[in-house]
PDB file of C-alpha atoms and ligand atoms in Angstrom:
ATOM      1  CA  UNK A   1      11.147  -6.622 -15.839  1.00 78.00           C
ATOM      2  CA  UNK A   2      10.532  -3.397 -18.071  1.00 93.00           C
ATOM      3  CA  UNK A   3       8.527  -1.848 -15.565  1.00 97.00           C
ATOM      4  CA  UNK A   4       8.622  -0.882 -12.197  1.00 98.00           C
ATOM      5  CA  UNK A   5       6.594  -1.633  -9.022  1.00 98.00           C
ATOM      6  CA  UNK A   6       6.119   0.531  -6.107  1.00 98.00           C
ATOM      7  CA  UNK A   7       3.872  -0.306  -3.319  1.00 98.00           C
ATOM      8  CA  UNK A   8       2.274   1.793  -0.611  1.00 99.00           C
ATOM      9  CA  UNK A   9       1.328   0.625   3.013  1.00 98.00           C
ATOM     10  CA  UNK A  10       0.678   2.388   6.160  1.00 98.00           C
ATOM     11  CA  UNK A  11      -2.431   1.747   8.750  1.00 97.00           C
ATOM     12  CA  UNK A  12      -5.997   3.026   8.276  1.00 96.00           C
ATOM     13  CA  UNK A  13      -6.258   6.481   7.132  1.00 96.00           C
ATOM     14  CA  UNK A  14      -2.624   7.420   6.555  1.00 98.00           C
ATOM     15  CA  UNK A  15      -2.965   8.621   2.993  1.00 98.00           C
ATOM     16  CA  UNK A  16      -2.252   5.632   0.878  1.00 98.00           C
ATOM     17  CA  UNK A  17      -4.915   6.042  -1.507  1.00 98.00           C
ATOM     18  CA  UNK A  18      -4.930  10.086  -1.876  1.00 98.00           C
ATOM     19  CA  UNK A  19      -0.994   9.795  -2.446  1.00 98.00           C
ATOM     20  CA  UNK A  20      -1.410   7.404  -4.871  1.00 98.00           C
ATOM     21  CA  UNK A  21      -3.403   9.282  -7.567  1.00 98.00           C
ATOM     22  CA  UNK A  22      -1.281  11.914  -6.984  1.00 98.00           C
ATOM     23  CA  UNK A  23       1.502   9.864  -7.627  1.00 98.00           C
ATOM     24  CA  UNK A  24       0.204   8.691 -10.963  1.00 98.00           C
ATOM     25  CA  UNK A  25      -0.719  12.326 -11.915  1.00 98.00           C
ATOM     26  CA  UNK A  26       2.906  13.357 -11.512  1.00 97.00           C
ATOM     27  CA  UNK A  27       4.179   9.807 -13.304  1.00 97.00           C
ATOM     28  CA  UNK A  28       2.149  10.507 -16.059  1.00 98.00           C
ATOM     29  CA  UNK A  29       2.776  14.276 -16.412  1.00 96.00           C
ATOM     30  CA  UNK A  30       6.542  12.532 -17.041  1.00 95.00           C
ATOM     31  CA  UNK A  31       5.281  10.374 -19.669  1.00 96.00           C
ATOM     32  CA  UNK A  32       4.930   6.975 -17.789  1.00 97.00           C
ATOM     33  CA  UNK A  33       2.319   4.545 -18.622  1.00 98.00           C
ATOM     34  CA  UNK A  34       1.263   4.261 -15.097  1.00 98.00           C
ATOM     35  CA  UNK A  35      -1.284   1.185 -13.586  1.00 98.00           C
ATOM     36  CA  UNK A  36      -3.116   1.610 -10.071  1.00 98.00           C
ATOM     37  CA  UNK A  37      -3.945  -1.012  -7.961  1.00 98.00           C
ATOM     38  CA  UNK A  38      -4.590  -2.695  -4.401  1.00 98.00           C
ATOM     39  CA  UNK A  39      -4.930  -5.381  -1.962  1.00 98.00           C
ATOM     40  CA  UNK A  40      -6.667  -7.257  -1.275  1.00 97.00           C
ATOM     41  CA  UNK A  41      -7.951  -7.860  -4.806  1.00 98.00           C
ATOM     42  CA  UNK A  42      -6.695  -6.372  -7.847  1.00 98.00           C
ATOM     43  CA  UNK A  43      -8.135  -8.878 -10.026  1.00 98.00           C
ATOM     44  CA  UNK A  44     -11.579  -9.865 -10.701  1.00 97.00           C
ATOM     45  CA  UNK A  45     -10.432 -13.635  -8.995  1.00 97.00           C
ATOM     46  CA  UNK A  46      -8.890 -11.539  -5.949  1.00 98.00           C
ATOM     47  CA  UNK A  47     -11.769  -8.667  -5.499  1.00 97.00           C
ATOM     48  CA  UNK A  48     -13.826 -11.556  -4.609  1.00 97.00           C
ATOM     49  CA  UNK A  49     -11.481 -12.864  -2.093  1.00 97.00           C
ATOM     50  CA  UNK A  50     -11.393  -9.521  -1.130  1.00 96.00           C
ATOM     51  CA  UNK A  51     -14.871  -9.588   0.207  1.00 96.00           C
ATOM     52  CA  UNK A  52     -15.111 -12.213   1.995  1.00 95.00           C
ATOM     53  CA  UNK A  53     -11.955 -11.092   4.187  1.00 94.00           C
ATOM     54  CA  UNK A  54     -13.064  -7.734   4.484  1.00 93.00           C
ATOM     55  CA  UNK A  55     -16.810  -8.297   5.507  1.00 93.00           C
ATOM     56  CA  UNK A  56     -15.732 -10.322   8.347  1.00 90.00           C
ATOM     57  CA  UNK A  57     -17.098 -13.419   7.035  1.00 92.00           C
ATOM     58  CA  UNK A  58     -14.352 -15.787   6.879  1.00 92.00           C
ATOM     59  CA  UNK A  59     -12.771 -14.566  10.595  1.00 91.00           C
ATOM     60  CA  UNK A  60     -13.557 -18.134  11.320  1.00 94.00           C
ATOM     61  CA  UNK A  61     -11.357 -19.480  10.042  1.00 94.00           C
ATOM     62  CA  UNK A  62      -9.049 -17.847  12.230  1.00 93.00           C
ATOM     63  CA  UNK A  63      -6.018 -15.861  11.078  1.00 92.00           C
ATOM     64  CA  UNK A  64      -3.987 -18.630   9.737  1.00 94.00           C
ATOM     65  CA  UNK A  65      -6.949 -19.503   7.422  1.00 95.00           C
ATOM     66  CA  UNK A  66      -7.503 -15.582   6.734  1.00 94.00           C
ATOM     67  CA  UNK A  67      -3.623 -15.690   5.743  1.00 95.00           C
ATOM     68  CA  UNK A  68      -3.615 -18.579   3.376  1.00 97.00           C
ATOM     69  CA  UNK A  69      -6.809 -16.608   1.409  1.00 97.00           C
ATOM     70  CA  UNK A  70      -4.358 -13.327   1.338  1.00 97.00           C
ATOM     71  CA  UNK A  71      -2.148 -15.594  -0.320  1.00 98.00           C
ATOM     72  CA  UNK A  72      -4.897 -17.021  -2.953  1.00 98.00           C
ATOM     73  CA  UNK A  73      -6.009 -13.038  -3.980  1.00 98.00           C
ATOM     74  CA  UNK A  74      -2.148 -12.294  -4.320  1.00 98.00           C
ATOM     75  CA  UNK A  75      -1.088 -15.164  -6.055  1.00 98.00           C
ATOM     76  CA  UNK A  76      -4.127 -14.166  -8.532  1.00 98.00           C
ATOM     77  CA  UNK A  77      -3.786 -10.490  -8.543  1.00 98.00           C
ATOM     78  CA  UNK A  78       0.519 -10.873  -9.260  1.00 98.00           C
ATOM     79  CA  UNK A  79      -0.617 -13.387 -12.442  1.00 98.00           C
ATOM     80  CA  UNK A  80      -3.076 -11.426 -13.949  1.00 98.00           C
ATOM     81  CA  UNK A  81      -2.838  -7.932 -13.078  1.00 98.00           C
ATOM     82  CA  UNK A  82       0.715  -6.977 -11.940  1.00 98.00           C
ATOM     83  CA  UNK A  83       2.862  -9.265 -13.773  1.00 98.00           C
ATOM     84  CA  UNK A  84       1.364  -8.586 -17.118  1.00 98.00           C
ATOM     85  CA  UNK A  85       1.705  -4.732 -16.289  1.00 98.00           C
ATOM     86  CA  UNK A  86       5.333  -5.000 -15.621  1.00 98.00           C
ATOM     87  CA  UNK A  87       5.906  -6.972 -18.276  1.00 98.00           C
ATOM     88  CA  UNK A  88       4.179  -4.288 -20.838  1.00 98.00           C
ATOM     89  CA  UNK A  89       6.840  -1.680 -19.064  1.00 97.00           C
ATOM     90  CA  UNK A  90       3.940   0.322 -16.722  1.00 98.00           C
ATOM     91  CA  UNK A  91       4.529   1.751 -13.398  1.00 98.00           C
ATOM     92  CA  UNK A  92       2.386  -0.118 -10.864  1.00 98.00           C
ATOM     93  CA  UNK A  93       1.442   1.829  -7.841  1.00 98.00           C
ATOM     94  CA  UNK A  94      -0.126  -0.849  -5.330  1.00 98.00           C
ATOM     95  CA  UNK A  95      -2.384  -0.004  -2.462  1.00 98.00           C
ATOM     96  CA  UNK A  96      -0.926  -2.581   0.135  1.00 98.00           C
ATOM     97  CA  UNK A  97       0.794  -5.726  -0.642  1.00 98.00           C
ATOM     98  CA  UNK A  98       3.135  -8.395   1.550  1.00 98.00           C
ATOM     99  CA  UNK A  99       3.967  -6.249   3.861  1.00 98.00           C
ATOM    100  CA  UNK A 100       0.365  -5.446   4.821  1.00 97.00           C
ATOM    101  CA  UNK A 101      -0.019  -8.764   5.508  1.00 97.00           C
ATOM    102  CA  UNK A 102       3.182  -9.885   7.188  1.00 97.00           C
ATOM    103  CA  UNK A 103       2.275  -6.712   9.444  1.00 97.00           C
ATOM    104  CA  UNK A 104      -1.590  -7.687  10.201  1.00 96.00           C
ATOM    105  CA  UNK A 105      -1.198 -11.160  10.190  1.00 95.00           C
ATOM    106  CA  UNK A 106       2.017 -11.147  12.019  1.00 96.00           C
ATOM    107  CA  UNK A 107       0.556  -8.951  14.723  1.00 96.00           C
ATOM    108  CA  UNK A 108      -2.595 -11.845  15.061  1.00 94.00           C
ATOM    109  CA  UNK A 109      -0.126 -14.318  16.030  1.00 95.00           C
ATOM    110  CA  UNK A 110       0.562 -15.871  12.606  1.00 97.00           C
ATOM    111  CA  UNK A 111       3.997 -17.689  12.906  1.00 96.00           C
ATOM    112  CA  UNK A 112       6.705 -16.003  10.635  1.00 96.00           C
ATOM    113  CA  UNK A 113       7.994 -18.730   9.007  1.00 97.00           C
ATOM    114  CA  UNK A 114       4.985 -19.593   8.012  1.00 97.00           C
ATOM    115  CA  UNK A 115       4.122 -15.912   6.775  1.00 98.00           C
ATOM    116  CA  UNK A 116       7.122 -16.223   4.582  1.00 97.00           C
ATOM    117  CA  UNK A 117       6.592 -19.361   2.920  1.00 98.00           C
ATOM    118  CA  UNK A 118       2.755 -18.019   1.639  1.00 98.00           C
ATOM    119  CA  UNK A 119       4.681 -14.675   0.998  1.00 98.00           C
ATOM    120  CA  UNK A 120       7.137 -16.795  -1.555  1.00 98.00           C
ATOM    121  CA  UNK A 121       4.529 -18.771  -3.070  1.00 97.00           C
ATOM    122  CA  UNK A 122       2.134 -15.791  -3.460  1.00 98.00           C
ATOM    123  CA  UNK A 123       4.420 -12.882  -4.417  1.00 98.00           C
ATOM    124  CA  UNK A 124       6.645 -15.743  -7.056  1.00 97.00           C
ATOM    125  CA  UNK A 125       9.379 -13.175  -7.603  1.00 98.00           C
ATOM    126  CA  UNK A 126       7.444  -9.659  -7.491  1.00 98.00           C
ATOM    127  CA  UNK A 127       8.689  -7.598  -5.395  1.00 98.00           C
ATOM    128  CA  UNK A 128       8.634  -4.327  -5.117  1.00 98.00           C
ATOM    129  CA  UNK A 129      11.653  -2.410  -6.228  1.00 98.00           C
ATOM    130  CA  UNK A 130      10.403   1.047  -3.761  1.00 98.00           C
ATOM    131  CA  UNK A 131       8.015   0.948  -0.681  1.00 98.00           C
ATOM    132  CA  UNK A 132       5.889   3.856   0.755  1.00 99.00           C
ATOM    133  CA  UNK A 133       5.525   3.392   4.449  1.00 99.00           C
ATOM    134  CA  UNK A 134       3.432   6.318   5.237  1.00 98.00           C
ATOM    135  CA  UNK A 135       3.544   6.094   8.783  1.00 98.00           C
ATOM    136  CA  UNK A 136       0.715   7.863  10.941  1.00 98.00           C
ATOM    137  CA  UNK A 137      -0.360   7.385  14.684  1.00 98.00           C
ATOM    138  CA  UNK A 138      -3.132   5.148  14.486  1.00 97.00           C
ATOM    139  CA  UNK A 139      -5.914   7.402  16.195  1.00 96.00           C
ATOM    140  CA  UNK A 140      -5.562  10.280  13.539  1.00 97.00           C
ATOM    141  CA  UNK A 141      -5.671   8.247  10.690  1.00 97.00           C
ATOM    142  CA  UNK A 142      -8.869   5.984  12.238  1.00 95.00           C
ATOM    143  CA  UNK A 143     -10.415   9.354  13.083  1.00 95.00           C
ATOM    144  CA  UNK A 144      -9.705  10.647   9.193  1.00 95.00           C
ATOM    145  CA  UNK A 145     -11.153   7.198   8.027  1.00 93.00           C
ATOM    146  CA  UNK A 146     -14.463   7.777  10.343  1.00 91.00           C
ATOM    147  CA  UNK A 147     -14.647  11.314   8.976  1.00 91.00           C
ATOM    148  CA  UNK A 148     -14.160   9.915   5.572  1.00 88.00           C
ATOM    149  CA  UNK A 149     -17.134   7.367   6.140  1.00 83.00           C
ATOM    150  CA  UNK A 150     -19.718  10.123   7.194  1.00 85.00           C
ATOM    151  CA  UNK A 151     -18.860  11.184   3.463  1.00 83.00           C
ATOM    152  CA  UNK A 152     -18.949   8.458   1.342  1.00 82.00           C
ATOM    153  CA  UNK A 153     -21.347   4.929   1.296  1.00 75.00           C
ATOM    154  CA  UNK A 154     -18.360   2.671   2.354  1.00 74.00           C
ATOM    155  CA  UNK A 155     -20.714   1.900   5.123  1.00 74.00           C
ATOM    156  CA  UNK A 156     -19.127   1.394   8.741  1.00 77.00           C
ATOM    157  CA  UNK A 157     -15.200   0.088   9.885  1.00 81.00           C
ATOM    158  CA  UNK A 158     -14.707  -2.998   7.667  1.00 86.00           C
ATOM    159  CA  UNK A 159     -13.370  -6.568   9.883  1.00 79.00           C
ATOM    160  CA  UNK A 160     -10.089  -4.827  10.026  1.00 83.00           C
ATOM    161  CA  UNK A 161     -10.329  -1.387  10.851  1.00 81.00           C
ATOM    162  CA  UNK A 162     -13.012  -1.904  13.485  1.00 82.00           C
ATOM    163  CA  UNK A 163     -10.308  -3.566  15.622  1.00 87.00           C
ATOM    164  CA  UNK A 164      -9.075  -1.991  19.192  1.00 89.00           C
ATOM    165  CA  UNK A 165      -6.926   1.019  19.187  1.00 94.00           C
ATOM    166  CA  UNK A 166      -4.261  -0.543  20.868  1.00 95.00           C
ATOM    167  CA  UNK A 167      -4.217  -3.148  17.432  1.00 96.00           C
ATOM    168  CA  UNK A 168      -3.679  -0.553  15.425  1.00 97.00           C
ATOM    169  CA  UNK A 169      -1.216   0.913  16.915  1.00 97.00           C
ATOM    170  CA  UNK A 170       1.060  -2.736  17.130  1.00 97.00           C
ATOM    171  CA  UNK A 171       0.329  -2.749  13.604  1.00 97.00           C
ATOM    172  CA  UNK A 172       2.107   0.874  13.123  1.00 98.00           C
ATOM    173  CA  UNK A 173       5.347  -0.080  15.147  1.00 98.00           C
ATOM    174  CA  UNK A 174       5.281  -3.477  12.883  1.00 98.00           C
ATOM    175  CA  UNK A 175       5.353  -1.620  10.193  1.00 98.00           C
ATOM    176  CA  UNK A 176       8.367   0.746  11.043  1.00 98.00           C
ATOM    177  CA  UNK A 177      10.491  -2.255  12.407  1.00 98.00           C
ATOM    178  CA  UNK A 178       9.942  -3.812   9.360  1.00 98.00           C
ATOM    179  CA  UNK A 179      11.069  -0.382   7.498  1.00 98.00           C
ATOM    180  CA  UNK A 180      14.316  -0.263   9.307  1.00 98.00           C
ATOM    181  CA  UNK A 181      14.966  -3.997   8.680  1.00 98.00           C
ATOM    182  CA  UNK A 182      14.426  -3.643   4.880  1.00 98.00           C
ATOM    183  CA  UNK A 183      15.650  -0.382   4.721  1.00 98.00           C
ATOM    184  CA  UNK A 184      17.117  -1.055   1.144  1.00 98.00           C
ATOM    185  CA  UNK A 185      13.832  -0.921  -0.513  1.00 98.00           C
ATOM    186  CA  UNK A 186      11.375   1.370   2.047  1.00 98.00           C
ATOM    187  CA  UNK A 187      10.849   5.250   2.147  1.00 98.00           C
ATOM    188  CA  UNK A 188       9.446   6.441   5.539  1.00 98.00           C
ATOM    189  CA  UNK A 189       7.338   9.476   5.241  1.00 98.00           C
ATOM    190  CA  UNK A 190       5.087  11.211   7.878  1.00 98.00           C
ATOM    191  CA  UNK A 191       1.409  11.001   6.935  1.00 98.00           C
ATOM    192  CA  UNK A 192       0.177  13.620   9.691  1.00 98.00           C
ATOM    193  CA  UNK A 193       1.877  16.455   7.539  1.00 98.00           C
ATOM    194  CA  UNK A 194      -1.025  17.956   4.887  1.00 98.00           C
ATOM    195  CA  UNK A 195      -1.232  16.227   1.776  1.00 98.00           C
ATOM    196  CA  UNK A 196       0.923  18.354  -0.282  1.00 98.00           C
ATOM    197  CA  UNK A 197       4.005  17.974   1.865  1.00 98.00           C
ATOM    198  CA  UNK A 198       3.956  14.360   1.893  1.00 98.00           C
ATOM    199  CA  UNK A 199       3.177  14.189  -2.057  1.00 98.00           C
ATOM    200  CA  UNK A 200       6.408  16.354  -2.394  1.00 98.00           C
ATOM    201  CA  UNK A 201       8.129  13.853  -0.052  1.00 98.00           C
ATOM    202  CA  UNK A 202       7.303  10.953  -1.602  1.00 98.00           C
ATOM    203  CA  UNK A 203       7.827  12.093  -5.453  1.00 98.00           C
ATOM    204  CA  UNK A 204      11.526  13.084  -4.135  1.00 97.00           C
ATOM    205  CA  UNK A 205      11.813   9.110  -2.708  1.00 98.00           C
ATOM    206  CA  UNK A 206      10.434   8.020  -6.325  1.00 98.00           C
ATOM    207  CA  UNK A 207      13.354  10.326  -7.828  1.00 96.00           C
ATOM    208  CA  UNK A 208      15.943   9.069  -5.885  1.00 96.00           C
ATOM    209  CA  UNK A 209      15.320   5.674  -6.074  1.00 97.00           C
ATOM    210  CA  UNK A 210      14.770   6.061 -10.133  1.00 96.00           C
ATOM    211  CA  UNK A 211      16.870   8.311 -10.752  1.00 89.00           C
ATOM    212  CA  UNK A 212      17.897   8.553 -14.018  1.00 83.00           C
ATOM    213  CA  UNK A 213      14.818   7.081 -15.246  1.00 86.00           C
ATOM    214  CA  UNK A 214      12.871   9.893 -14.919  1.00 87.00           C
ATOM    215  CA  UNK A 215      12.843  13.104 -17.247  1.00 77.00           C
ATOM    216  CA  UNK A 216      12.831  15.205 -13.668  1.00 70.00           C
ATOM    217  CA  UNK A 217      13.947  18.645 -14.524  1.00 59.00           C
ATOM    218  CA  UNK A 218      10.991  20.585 -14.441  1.00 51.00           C
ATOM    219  CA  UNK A 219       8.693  18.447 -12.980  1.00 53.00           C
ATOM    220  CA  UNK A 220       7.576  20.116 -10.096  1.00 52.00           C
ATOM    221  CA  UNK A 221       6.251  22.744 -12.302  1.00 55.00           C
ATOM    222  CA  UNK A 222       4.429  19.879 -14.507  1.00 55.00           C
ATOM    223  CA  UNK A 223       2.625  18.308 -12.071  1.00 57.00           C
ATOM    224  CA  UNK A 224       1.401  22.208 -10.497  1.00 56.00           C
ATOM    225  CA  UNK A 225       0.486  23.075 -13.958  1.00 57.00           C
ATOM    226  CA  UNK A 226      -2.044  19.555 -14.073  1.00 59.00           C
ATOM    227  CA  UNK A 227      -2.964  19.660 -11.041  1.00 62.00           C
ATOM    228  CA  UNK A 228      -4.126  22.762 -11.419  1.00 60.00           C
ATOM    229  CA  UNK A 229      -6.491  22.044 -14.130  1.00 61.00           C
TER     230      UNK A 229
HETATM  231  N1  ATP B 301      -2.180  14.405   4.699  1.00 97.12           N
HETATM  232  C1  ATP B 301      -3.488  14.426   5.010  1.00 97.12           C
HETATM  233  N2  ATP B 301      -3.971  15.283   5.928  1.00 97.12           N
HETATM  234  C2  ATP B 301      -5.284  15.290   6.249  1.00 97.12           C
HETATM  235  N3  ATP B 301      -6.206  14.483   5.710  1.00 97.12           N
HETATM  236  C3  ATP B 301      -5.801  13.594   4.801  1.00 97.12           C
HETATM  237  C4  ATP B 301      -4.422  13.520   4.398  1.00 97.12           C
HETATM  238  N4  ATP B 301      -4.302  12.547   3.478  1.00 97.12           N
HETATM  239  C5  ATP B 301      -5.534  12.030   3.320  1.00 97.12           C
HETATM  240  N5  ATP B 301      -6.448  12.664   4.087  1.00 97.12           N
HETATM  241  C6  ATP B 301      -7.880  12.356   4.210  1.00 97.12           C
HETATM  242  O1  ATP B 301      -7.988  11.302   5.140  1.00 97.12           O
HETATM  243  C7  ATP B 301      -8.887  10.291   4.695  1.00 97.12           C
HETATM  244  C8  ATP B 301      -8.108   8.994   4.520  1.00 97.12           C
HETATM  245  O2  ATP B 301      -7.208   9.137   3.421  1.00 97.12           O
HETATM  246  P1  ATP B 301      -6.987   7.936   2.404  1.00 97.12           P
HETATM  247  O3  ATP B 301      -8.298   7.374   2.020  1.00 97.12           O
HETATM  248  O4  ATP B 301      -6.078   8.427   1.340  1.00 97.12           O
HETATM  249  O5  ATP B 301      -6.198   6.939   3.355  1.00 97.12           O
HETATM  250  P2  ATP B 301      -5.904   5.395   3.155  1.00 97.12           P
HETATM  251  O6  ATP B 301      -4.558   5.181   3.758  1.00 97.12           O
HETATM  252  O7  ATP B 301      -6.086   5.033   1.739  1.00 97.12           O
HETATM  253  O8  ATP B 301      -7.024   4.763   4.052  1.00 97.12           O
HETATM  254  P3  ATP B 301      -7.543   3.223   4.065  1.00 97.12           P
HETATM  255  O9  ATP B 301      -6.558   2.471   4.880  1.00 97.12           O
HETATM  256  O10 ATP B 301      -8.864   3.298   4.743  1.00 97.12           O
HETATM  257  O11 ATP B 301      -7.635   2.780   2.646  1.00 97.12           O
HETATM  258  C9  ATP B 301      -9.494  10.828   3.404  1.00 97.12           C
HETATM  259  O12 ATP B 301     -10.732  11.418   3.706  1.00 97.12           O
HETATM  260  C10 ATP B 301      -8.478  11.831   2.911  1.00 97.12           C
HETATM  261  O13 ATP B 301      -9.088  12.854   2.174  1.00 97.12           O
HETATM  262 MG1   MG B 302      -7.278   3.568   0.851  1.00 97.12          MG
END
């Protein structure tokens, strides 16, 4: 595929969505044609899938049922939002993806083998070529996301994130197992460093991974300079 697909995961609060517009600023100060996008949803099909896992409403069908509608919204959102991207040569950043769900689902007693088999069905070939584990203990980045929510209108902890601390914190050492086992395509970087460091870190595990597809020489002074704006 022309383009290139990068997805970001990490537990509640760990950064995903602040590095990822800071991602595309730098991408784009480089020239890339860069789309952003997450899961669940994605897609106008997915987004409503999207609710209905997220509010809670669907819990019972219990989380072999809530795995099988993961797979619907990412069989959707890879068909009409990330495919179609790649295929026009754009950088997708995604918000989440498999991994998210072979981590949540996985730690809610969802047999692997079965994970996989949705994963192969949903994902039919995308994969990403990079991912972003940003990996945080759980009770800063749920104490971030409940500082966030005094903020903002995104209301109180959605079905997921108003789960037990000691959930959340399965869910991080799920996520770094699964780091060192695909070690080939993840970059681990540590979310409780400020914002700026792990921006830096994560634009050097873009570089190496691309390298040679980037125009990197004096990027670090591009992205100050539109950043700064
Ligand atoms: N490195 C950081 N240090 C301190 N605060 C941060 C850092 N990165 C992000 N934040 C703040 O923490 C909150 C959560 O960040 P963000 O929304 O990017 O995380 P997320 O991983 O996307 O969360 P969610 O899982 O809820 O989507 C935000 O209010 C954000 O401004
Ligand atoms: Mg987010």
């Amino acid at each position: 595929m022309p383009g290139h697909f990068i997805t970001f995961e990490g537990g509640e609060g760990a950064g995903k969505s602040t590095q990822i517009a800071r991602l595309k600023v730098y991408l784009e100060s480089l020239g890339q044609s860069v789309l952003v996008t997450r899961e669940p949803g994605g897609s106008p099909g997915a987004e409503k899938i999207r609710a209905l896992l997220l509010s809670g409403e669907v819990k019972d069908l219990g989380p072999r049922g809530e795995a099988m509608l993961f797979a619907a919204a990412r069989a959707d959102h890879v068909d009409t939002t990330i495919k179609p991207a790649l295929d026009r040569g754009q950088w997708v950043l995604c918000d989440r993806y498999a991994d998210s769900t072979r981590v949540y689902q996985g730690e809610a007693g969802v047999d692997t083998d079965y994970l996989k088999l949705l994963e192969t069905t949903a994902v039919a070939g995308v994969r990403p070529e990079l991912t972003i584990l940003i990996d945080i203990p759980a009770e800063i980045g749920l104490k971030r996301v409940a500082r966030r929510s005094q903020t903002d209108d995104s209301g109180g902890p959605d079905r997921f994130e108003g789960e037990a601390l000691n959930v959340h914190e399965r869910r991080r050492r799920l996520f770094v197992e699964l780091a060192k086992e695909e070690a080939f395509r993840f970059a681990v970087v540590d979310g409780t460093k400020d914002p700026e460091y792990v921006a830096t870190a994560i634009r050097k595990a873009v570089s190496d991974r691309f390298a040679g597809e980037l125009n990197t020489a004096d990027d670090a002074q591009a992205v100050t300079r539109k950043e700064a704006r």
